[in-house]
Coordinates of C-alpha atoms in Angstrom, one line a residue:
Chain A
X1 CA -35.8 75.7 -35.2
X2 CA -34.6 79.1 -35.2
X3 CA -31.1 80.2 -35.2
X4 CA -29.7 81.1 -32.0
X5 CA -26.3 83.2 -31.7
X6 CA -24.6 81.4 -28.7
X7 CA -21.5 83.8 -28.5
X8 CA -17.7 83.0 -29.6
X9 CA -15.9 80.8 -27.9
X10 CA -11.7 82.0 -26.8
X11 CA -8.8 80.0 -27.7
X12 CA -5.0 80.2 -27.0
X13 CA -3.7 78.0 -29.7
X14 CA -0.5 76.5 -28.0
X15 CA 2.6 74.9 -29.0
X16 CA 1.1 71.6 -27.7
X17 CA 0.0 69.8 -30.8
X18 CA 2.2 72.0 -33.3
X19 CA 4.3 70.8 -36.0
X20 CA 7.2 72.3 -36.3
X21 CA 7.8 75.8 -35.0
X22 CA 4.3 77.2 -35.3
X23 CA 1.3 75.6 -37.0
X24 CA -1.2 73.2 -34.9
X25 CA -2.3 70.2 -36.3
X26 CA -5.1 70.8 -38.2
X27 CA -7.1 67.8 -36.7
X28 CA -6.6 69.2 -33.5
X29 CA -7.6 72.8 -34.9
X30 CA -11.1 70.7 -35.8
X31 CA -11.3 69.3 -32.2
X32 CA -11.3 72.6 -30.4
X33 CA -13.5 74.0 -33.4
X34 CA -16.1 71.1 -32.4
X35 CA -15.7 71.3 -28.8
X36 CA -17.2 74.8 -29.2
X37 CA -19.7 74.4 -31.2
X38 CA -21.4 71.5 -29.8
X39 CA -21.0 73.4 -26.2
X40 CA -23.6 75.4 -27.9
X41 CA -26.7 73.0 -28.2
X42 CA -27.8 69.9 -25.9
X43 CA -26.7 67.0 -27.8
X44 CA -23.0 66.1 -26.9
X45 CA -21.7 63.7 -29.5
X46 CA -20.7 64.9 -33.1
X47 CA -22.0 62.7 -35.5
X48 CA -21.2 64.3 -38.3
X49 CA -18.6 66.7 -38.9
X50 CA -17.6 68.6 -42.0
X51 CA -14.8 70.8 -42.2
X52 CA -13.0 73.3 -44.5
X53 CA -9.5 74.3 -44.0
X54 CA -8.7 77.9 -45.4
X55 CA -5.8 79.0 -43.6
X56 CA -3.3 77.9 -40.8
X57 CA -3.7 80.5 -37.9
X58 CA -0.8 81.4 -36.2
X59 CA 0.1 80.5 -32.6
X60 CA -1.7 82.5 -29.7
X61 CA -5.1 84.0 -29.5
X62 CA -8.1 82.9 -31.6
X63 CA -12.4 82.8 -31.5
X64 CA -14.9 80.2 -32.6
X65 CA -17.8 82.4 -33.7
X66 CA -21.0 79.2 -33.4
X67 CA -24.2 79.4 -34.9
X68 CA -26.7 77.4 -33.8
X69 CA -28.6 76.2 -37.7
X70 CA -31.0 73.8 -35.6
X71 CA -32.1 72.9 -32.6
X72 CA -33.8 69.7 -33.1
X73 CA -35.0 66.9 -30.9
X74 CA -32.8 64.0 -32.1
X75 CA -29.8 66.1 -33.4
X76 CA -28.9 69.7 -33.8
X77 CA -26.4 71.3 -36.3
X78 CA -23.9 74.0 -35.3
X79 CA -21.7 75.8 -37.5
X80 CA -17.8 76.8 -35.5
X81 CA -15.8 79.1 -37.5
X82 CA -12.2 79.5 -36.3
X83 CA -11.2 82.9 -36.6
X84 CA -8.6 85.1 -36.4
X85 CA -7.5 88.7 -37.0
X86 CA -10.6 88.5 -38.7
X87 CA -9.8 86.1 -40.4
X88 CA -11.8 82.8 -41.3
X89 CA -8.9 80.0 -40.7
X90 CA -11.3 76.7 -40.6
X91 CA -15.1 76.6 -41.0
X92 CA -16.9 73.5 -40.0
X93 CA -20.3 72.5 -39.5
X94 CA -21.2 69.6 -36.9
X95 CA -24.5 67.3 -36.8
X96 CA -24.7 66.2 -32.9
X97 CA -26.5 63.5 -31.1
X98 CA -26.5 61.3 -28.8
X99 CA -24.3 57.9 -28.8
X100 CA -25.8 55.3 -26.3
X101 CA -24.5 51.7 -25.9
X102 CA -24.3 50.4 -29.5
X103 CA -26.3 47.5 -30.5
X104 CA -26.0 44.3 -32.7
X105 CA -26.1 46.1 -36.6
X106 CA -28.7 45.5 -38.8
X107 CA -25.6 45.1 -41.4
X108 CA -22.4 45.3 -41.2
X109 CA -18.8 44.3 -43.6
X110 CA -15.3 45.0 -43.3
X111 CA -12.8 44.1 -40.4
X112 CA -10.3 46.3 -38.5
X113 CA -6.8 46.5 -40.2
X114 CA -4.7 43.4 -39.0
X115 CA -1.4 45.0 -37.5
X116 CA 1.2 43.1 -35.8
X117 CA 0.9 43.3 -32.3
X118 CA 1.8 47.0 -30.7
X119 CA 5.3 46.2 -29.2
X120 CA 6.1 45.2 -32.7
X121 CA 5.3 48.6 -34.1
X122 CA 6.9 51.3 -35.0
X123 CA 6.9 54.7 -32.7
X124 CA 6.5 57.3 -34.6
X125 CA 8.3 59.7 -33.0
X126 CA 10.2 62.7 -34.7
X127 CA 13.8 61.5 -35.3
X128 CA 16.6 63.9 -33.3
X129 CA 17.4 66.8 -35.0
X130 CA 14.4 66.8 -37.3
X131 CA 11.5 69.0 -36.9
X132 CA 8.9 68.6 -33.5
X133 CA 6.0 66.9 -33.9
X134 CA 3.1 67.6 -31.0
X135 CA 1.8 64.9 -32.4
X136 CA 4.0 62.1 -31.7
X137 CA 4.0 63.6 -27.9
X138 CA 0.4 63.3 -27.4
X139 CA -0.7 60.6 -28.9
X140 CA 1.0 57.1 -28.8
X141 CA 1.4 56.5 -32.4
X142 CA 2.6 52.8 -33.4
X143 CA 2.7 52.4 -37.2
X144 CA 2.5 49.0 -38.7
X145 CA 6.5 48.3 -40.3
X146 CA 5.0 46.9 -43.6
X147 CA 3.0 50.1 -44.4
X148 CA 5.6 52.8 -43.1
X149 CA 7.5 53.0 -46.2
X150 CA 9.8 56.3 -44.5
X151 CA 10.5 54.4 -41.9
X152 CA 11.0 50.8 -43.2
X153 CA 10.9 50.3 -47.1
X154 CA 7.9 51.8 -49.8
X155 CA 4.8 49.9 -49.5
X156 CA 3.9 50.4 -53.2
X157 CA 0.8 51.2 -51.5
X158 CA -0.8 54.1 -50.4
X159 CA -2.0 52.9 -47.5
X160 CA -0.8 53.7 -43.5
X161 CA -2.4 51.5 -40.3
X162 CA -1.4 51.5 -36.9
X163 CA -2.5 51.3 -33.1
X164 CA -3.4 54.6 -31.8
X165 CA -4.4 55.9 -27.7
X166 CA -3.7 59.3 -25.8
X167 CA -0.1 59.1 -24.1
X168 CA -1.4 60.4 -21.4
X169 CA -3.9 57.8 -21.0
X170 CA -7.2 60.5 -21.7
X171 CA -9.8 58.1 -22.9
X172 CA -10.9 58.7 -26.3
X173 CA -14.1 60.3 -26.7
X174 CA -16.5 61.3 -29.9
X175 CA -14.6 64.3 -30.3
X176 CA -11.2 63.4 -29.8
X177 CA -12.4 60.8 -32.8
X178 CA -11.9 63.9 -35.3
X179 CA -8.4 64.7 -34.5
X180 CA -7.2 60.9 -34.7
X181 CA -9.1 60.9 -37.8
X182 CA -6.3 62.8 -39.5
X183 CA -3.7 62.0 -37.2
X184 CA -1.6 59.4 -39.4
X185 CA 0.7 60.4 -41.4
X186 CA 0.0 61.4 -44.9
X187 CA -0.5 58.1 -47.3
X188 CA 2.0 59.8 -50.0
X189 CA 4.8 58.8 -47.5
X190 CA 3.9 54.7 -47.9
X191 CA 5.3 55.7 -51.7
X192 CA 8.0 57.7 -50.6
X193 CA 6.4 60.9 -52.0
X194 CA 7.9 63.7 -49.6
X195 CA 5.4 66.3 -50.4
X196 CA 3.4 68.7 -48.6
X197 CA -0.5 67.5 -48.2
X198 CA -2.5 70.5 -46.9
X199 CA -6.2 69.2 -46.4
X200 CA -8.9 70.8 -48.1
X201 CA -12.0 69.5 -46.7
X202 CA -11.7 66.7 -44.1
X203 CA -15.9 65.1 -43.3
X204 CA -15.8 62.7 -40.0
X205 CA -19.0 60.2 -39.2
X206 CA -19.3 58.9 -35.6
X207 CA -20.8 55.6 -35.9
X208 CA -20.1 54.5 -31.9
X209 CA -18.8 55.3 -28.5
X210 CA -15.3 53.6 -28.2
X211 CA -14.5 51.2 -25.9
X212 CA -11.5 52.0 -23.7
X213 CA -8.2 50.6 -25.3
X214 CA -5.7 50.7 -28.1
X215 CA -7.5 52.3 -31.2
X216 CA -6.4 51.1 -34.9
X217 CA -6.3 53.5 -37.8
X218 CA -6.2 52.9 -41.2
X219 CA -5.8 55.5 -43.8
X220 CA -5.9 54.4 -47.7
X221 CA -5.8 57.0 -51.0
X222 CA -7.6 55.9 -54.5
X223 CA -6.0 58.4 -56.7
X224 CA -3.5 60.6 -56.5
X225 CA -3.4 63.2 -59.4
X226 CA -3.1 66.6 -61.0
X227 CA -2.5 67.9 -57.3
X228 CA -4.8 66.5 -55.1
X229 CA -5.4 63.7 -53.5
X230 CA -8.4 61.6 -51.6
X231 CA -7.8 60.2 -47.9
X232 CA -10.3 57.6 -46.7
X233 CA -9.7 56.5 -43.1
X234 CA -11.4 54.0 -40.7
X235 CA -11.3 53.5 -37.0
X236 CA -12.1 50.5 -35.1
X237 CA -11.9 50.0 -31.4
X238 CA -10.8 47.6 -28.9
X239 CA -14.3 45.7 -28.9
X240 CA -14.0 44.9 -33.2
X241 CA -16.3 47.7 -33.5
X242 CA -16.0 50.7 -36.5
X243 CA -16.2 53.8 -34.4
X244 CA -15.7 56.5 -36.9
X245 CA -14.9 56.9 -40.9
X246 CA -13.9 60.0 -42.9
X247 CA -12.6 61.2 -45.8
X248 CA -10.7 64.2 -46.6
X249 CA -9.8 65.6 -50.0
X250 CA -6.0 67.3 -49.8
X251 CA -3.7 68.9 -52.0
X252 CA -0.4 67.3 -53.4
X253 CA 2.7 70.4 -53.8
X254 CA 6.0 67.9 -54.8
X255 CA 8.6 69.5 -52.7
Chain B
X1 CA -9.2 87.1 -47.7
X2 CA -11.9 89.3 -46.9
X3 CA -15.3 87.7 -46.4
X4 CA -18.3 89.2 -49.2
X5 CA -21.4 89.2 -48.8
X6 CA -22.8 89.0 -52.2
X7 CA -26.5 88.8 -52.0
X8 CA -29.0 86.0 -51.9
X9 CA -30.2 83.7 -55.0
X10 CA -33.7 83.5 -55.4
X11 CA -34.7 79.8 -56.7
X12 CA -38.3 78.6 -57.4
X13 CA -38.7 74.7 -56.4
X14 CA -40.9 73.4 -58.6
X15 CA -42.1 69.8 -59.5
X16 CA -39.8 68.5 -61.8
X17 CA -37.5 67.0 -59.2
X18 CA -39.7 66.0 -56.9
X19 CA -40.3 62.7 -55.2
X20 CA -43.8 62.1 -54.2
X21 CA -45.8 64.8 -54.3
X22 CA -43.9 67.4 -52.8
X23 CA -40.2 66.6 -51.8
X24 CA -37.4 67.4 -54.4
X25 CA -34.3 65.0 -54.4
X26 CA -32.0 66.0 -51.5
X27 CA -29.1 66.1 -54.3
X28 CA -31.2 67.8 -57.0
X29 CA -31.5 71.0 -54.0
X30 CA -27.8 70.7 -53.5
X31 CA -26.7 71.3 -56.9
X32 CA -28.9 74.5 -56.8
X33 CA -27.6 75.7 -53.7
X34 CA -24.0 74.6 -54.9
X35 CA -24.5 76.9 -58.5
X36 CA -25.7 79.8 -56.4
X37 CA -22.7 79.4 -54.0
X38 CA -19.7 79.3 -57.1
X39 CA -21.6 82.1 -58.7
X40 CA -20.5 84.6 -55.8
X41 CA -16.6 83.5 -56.7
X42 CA -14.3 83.0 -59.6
X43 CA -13.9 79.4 -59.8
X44 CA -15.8 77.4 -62.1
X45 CA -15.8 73.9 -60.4
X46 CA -17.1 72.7 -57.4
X47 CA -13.7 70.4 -55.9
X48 CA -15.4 69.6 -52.5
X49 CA -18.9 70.4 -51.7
X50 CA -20.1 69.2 -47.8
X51 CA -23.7 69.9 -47.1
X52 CA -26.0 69.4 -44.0
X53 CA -29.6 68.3 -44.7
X54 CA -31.8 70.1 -41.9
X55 CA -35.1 70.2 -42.9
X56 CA -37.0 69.4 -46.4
X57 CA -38.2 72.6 -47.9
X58 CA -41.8 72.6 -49.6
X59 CA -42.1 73.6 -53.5
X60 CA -42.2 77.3 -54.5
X61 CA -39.8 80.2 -53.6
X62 CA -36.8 80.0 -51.3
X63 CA -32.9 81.7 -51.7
X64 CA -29.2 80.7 -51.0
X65 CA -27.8 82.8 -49.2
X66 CA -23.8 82.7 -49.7
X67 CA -21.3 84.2 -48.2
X68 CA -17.5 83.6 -49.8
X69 CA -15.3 82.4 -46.8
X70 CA -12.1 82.9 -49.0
X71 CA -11.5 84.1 -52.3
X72 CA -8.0 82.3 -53.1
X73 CA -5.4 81.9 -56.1
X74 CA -5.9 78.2 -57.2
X75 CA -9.1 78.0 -54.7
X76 CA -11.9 79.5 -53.4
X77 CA -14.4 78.7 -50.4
X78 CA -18.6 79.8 -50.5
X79 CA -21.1 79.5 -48.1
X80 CA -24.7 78.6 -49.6
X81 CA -27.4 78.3 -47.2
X82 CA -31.3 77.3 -48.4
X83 CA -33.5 79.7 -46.7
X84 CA -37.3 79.5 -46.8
X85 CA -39.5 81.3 -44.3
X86 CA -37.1 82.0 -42.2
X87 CA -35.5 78.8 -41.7
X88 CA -31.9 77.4 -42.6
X89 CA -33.4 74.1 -44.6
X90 CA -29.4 72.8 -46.1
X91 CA -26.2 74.4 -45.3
X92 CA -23.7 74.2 -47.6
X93 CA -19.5 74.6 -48.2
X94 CA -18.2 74.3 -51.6
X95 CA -14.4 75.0 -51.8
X96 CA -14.3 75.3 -55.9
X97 CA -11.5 75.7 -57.8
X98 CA -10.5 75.0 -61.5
X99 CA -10.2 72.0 -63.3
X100 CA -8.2 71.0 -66.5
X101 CA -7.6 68.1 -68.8
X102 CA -6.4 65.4 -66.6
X103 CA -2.9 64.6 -66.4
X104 CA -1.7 60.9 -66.0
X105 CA -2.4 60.1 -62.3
X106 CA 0.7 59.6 -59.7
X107 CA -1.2 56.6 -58.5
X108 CA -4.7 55.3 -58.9
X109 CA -6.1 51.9 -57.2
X110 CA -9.3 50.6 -58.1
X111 CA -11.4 49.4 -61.0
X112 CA -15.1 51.3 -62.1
X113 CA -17.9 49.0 -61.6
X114 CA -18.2 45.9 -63.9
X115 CA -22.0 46.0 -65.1
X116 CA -24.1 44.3 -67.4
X117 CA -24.4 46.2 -71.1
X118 CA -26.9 49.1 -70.6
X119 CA -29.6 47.1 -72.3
X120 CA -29.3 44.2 -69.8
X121 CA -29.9 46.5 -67.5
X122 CA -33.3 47.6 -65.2
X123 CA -34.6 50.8 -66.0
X124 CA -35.5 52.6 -62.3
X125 CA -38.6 54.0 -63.9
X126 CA -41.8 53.9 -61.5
X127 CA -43.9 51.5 -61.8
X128 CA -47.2 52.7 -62.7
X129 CA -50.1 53.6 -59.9
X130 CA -46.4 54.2 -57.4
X131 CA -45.4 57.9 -56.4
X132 CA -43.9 59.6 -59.2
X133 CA -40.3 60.0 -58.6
X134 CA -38.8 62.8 -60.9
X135 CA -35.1 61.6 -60.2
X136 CA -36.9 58.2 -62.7
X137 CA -38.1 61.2 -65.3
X138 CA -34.8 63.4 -65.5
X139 CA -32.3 61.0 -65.5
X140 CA -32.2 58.0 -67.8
X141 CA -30.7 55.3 -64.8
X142 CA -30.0 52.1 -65.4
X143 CA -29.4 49.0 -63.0
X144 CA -27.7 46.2 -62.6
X145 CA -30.5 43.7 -61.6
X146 CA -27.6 41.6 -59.7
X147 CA -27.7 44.5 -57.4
X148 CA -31.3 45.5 -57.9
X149 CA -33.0 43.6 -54.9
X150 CA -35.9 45.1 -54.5
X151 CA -36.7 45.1 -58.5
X152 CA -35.5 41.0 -58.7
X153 CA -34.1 39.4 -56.0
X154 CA -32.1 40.6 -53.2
X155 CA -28.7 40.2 -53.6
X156 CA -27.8 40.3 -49.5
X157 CA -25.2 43.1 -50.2
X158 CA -25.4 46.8 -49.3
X159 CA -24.3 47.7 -53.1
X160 CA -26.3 49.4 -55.7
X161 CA -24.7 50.3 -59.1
X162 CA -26.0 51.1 -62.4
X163 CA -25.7 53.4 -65.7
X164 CA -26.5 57.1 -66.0
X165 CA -27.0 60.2 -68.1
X166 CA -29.9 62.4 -68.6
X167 CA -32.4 62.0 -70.7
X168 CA -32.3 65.0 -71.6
X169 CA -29.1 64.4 -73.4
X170 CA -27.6 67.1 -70.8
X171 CA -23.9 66.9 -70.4
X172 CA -23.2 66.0 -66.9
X173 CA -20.7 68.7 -65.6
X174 CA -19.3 68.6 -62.6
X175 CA -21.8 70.5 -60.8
X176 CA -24.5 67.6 -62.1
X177 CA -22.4 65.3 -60.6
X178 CA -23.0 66.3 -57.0
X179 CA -26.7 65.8 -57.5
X180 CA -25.2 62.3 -59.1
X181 CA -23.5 61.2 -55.9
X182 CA -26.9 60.8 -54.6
X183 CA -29.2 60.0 -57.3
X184 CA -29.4 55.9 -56.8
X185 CA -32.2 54.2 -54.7
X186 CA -30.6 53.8 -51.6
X187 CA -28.6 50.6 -50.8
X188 CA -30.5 49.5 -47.8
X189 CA -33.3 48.5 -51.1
X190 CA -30.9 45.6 -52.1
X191 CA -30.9 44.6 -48.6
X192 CA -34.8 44.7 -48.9
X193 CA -35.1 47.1 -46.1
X194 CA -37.6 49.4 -47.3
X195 CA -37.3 51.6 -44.5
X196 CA -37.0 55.8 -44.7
X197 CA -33.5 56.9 -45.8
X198 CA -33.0 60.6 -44.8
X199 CA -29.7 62.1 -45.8
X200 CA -28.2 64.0 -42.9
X201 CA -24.5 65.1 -44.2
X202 CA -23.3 64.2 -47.6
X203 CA -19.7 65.1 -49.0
X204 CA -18.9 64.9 -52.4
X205 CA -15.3 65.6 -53.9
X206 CA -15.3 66.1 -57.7
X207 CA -11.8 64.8 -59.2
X208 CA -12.2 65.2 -63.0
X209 CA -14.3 66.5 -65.7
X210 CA -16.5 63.9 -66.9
X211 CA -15.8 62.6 -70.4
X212 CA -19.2 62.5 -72.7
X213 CA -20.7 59.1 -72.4
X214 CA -22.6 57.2 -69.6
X215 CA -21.4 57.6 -66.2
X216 CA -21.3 54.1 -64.0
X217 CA -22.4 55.0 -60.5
X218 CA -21.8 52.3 -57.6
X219 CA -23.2 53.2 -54.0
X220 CA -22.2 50.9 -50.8
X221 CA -22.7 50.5 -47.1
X222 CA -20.2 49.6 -44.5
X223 CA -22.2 49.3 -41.6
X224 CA -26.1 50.2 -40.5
X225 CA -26.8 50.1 -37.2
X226 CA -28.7 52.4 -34.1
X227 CA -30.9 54.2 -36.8
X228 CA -27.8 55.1 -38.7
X229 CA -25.6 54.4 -42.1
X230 CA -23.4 55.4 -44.2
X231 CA -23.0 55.5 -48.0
X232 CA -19.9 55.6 -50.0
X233 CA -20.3 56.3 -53.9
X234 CA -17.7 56.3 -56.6
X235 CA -18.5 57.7 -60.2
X236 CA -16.7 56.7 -63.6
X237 CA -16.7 58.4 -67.0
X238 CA -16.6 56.5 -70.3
X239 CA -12.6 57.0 -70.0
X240 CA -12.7 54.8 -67.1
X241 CA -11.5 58.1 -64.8
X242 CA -12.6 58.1 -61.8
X243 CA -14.7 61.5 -61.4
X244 CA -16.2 61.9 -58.6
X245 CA -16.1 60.3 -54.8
X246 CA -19.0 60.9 -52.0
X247 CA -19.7 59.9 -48.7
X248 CA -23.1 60.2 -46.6
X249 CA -24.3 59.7 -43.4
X250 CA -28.1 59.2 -43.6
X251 CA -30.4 58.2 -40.8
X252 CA -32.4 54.7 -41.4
X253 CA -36.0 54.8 -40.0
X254 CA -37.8 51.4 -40.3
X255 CA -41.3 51.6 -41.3

């Protein structure tokens, strides 16, 4: 039960999952933050993960500072703190367990998005001459056509679904669930609002291993308003099952 | 940007939230640790609070320590940790910020929960010769016996919902309403699952001052299953604005 000081952790944030010229996706930011932190106590899966975003650290050479807040028997909590120049950049605390095979729920509603099938998706890649997105060249994105309002025409809704796996064919584990939990893009573009949407404070639950496969994501808003907005996103795996939920609270700036 | 240190809060748990003999409500000891926390910074209102449940501290003395992450412009970031012998017993991220009269919304979906009049609905007071249960005491909390399984009969659905204020006459601010986001009977009770619900992460986002007047509260479940589930709760003011939106992930232990 007490707290243990494990050491920091060295990153080279890279140009790998960066959006534009020089800021990392701040769901992979959250990945790496929780790789470290949970390298710091036994259990390996992230269960729950909470996360506020204060800054966007440059490119090159960071530390997660962990703290180990408990050591238990069924889970532990770690704090990571991404820092940088001294800097605090993202702070996030992670409850970790241990994910076996799931079994039948005691209770269960919902169903995963229906999307047409992949090949009649839409890639979303960055269009020639616009800015890079990392994220479209690591993960193979395909948006459903009838909620991608910038690519097709507005939804009305703010609501964006679509079939998600690694393009390099890296299975997705618990802690890759975090990035893909913010890896759509923002809901404000199903109603052709062009904005910038900085998360605030993004909170990811684990509820299951995934099975290998084509992952769908759905990410839905309930009120947009005097600047900030809510993003509540679901993913479901190959086998029907919901393996992770989050929310995130982000800002609105109308460019 | 630089990190303060601004010195601990010395609290005194005492009975009056308590559940049982000597447990406070897991939301009553956030919104302690969450008014210690924005004391150390400038802004007023607590926009998204995350907090990890580690252990549950006994009554009598114990501190938040805080530590601001980032004092900003439009938003700042506090640590606030419950400390008692030594031991880390909730840790706790508010990014707080400042919040007006609100503005007509750029888009809103949903509807606050349709209930019975207050009258014709159950008080959640404890029946006599039961533990006392202070949340029943401090707040006047009233449900609808549609979704009230375990007081009528069960309803099947992983919802509760329901009326509240204090009966204190107290205005709910929007500090009260992170304790709020937590205050119903949990919704495995209208499943009639009387099993132990321990909070283990809960996030709340506060999205508008609350307008005077009862407050409808509706709390669901998407999915329980492997000792696990979570619980998503919306709050409404009397204007029909949607104030405040929480999430949990809360271990389910059968007894």
């Amino acid at each position: 039960m007490t707290a243990a000081a494990p050491g920091p952790v060295d990153l080279d944030l890279d140009r790998t999952w960066t959006y534009g010229p020089d800021v990392q996706h701040g769901g992979h930011l959250l990945e790496q933050v929780v790789t470290a932190a949970i390298g710091a106590v036994d259990h390996p899966h992230p269960l729950a993960v909470s996360a506020h975003f204060l800054a966007a650290p440059r490119l090159g050479a960071a530390a997660v500072e962990r703290e180990v807040l408990r050591a238990g028997r069924s889970v532990s909590t770690v704090r990571g703190r991404l820092v940088q120049d001294g800097r605090t950049c993202l702070d996030a605390v992670v409850t970790a367990g241990r994910l076996g095979e799931p079994s039948a729920p005691l209770y269960a509603v919902g169903e995963p998005p229906v999307l047409p099938p992949v090949e009649a998706c839409l890639r979303n890649s960055a269009p020639a001459g616009e800015r890079r997105n990392g994220i479209t060249e690591q993960l193979d994105l395909r948006l459903d056509p009838s909620a991608a309002g910038w690519l097709s025409a507005p939804s009305g809704v703010a609501e964006v679904r679509g079939w998600v796996r690694y393009a390099s064919g890296r299975p997705v584990d618990p802690v890759a669930l975090v990035c893909l939990a913010d890896a759509l893009p923002p809901v404000t573009f199903a109603l052709g609002l062009t904005g910038w949407v900085p998360t605030v404070e993004l909170t990811v639950h684990v509820r299951a291993l995934p099975a290998p496969g084509w992952l769908r994501v759905v990410q839905r808003a309930t009120l947009i308003a005097d600047g900030w907005l809510d993003e509540s996103c679901q993913i479901w795996d190959a086998c029907d099952r919901l393996v992770a939920q989050a929310v995130q609270l982000a800002g609105y700036r109308p460019t």
